[in-house]
Structure formats: structure tokens, C-alpha cells
PDB file of C-alpha atoms in Angstrom:
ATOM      1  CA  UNK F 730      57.726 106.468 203.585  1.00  0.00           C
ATOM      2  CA  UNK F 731      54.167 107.183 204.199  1.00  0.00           C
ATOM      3  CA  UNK F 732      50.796 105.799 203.987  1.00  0.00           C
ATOM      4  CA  UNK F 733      51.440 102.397 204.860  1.00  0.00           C
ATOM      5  CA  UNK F 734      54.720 102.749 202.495  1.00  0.00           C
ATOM      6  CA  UNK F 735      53.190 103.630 199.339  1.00  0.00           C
ATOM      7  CA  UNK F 736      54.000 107.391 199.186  1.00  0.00           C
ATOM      8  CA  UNK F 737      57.517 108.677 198.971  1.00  0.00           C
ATOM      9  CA  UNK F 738      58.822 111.645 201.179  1.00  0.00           C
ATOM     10  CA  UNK F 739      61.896 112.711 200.489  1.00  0.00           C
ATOM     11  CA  UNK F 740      63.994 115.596 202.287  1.00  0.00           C
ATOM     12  CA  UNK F 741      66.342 116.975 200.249  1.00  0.00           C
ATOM     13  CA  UNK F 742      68.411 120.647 200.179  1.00  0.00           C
ATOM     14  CA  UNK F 743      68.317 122.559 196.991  1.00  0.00           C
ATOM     15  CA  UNK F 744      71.133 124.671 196.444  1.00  0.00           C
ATOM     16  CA  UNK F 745      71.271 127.804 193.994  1.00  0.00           C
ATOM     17  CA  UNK F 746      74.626 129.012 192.910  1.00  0.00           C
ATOM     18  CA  UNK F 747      73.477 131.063 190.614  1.00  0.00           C
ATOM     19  CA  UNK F 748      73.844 135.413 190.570  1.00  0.00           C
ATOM     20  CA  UNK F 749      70.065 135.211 189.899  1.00  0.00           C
ATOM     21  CA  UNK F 750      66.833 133.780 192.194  1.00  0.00           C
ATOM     22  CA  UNK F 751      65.190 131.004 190.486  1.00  0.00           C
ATOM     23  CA  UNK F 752      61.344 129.398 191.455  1.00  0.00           C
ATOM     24  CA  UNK F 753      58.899 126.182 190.287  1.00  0.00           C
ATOM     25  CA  UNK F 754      62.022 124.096 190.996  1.00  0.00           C
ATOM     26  CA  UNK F 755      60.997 121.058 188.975  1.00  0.00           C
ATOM     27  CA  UNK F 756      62.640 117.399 190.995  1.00  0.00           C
ATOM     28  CA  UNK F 757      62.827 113.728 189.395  1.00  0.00           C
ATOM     29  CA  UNK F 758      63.024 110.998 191.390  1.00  0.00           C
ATOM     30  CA  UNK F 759      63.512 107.479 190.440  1.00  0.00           C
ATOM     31  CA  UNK F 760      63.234 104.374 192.338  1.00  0.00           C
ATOM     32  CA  UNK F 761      64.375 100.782 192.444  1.00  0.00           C
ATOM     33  CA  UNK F 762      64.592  97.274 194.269  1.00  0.00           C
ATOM     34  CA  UNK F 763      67.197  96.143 196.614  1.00  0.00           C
ATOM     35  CA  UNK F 764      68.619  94.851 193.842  1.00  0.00           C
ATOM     36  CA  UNK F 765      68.559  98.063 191.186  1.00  0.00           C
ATOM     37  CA  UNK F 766      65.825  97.122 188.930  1.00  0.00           C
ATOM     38  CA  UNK F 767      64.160 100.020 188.118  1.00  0.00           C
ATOM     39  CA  UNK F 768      60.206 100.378 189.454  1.00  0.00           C
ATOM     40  CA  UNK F 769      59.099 103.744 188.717  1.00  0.00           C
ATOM     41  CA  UNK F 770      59.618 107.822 187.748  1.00  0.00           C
ATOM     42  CA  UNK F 771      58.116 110.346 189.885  1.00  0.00           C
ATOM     43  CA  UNK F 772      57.714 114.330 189.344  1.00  0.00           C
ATOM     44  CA  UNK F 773      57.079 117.367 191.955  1.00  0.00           C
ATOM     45  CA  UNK F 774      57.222 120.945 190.771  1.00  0.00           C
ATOM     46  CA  UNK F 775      58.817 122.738 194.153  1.00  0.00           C
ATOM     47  CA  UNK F 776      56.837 125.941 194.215  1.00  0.00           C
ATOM     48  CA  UNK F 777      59.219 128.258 196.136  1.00  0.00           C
ATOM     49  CA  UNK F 778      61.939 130.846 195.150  1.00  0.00           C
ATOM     50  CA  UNK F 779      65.553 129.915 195.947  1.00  0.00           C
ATOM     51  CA  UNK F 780      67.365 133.054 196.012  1.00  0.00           C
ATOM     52  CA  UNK F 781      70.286 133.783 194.529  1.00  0.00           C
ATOM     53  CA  UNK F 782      73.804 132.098 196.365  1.00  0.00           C
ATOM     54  CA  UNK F 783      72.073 130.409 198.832  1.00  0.00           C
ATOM     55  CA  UNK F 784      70.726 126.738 200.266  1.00  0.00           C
ATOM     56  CA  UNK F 785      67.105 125.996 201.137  1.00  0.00           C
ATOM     57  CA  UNK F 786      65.924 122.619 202.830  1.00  0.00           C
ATOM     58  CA  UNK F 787      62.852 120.831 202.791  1.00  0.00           C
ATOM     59  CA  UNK F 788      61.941 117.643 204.532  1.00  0.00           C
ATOM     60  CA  UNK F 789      59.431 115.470 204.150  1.00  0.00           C
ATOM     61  CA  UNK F 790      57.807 116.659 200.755  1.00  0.00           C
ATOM     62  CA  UNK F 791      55.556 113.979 199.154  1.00  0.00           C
ATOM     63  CA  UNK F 792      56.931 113.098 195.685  1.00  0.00           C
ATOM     64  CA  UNK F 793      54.104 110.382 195.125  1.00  0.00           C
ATOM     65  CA  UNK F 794      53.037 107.258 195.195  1.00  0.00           C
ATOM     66  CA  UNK F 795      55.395 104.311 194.333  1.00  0.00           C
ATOM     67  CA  UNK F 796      55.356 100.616 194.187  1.00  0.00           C
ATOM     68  CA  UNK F 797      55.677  99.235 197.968  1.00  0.00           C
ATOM     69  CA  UNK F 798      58.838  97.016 196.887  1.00  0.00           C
ATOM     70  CA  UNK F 799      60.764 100.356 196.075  1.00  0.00           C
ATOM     71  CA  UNK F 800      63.823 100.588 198.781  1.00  0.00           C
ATOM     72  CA  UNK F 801      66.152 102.870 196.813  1.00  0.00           C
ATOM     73  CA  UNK F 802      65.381 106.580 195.742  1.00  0.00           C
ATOM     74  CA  UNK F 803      67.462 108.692 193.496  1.00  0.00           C
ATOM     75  CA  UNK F 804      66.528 112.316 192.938  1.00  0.00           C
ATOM     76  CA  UNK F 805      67.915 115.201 190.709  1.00  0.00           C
ATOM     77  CA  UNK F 806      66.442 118.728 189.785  1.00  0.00           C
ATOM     78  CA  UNK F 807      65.976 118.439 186.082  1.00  0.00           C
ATOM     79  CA  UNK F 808      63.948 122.267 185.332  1.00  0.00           C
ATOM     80  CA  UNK F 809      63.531 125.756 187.016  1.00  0.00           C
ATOM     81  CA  UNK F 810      62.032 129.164 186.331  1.00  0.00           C
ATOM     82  CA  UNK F 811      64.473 132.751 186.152  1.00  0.00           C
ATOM     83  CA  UNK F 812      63.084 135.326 188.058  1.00  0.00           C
TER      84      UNK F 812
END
């Protein structure tokens, strides 16, 4: 959390396993309550290559702003570019 807990950072590693690089790594995150009721859907386009077989970390990227009440994050890579 950020900004008096309204923006999200998230670290995450994104792992390509592919036999070719791939870049604009696109990464959905959703976020609920304590209890699981779902609050919000954010989007960040990741605009760095992952080459090909290998790991790359990033921590702290901002994914957004979300509702102050959100205690539970769940994020996924949904879209990527070939190079």
C-alpha cells in the first residue's frame, strides 16, 4: 500500500518459459474484503522484455488505485507481445 492506502503496489516475479522473448506483459489484479467480496479490477501493461527461459522480478509497481477497505489482492498475467 501507498498513498495513505489507496494505491496498490504489488511485487510480483514474472516467469517466461517460453523458447521465444515476449514484452508489454499485460497483469490483472483483483481485490477483495477480509471477507472475499469482491471491490475492484485493476490493469498495468508491464513494459519490459522477458527473455526467453528465464525469471524477472519487480517490486513495488503501482497497479492503481483501489478502494481503502481492499485487504486481499489476486493477480494473474492475462496478455503479452512475441518478439
Amino acid at each position: 500500500r501507498g498513498g495513505l492506502g489507496s494505491k496498490a503496489l504489488v511485487t510480483f516475479t514474472l516467469r517466461n518459459a517460453n523458447d521465444y522473448a515476449v514484452k508489454d506483459v499485460e497483469i490483472a489484479c483483483a481485490f477483495a474484503r477480509r471477507d472475499g467480496s469482491h471491490l475492484t479490477d485493476r490493469r498495468r501493461v508491464i513494459a519490459d522484455t522477458v527473455n526467453m527461459k528465464s525469471r524477472k522480478r519487480y517490486a513495488g509497481v503501482l497497479v492503481g488505485f483501489v478502494n481503502v477497505n481492499a485487504n486481499k489482492a489476486r493477480c494473474s498475467p492475462v496478455a503479452a507481445s512475441r518478439i
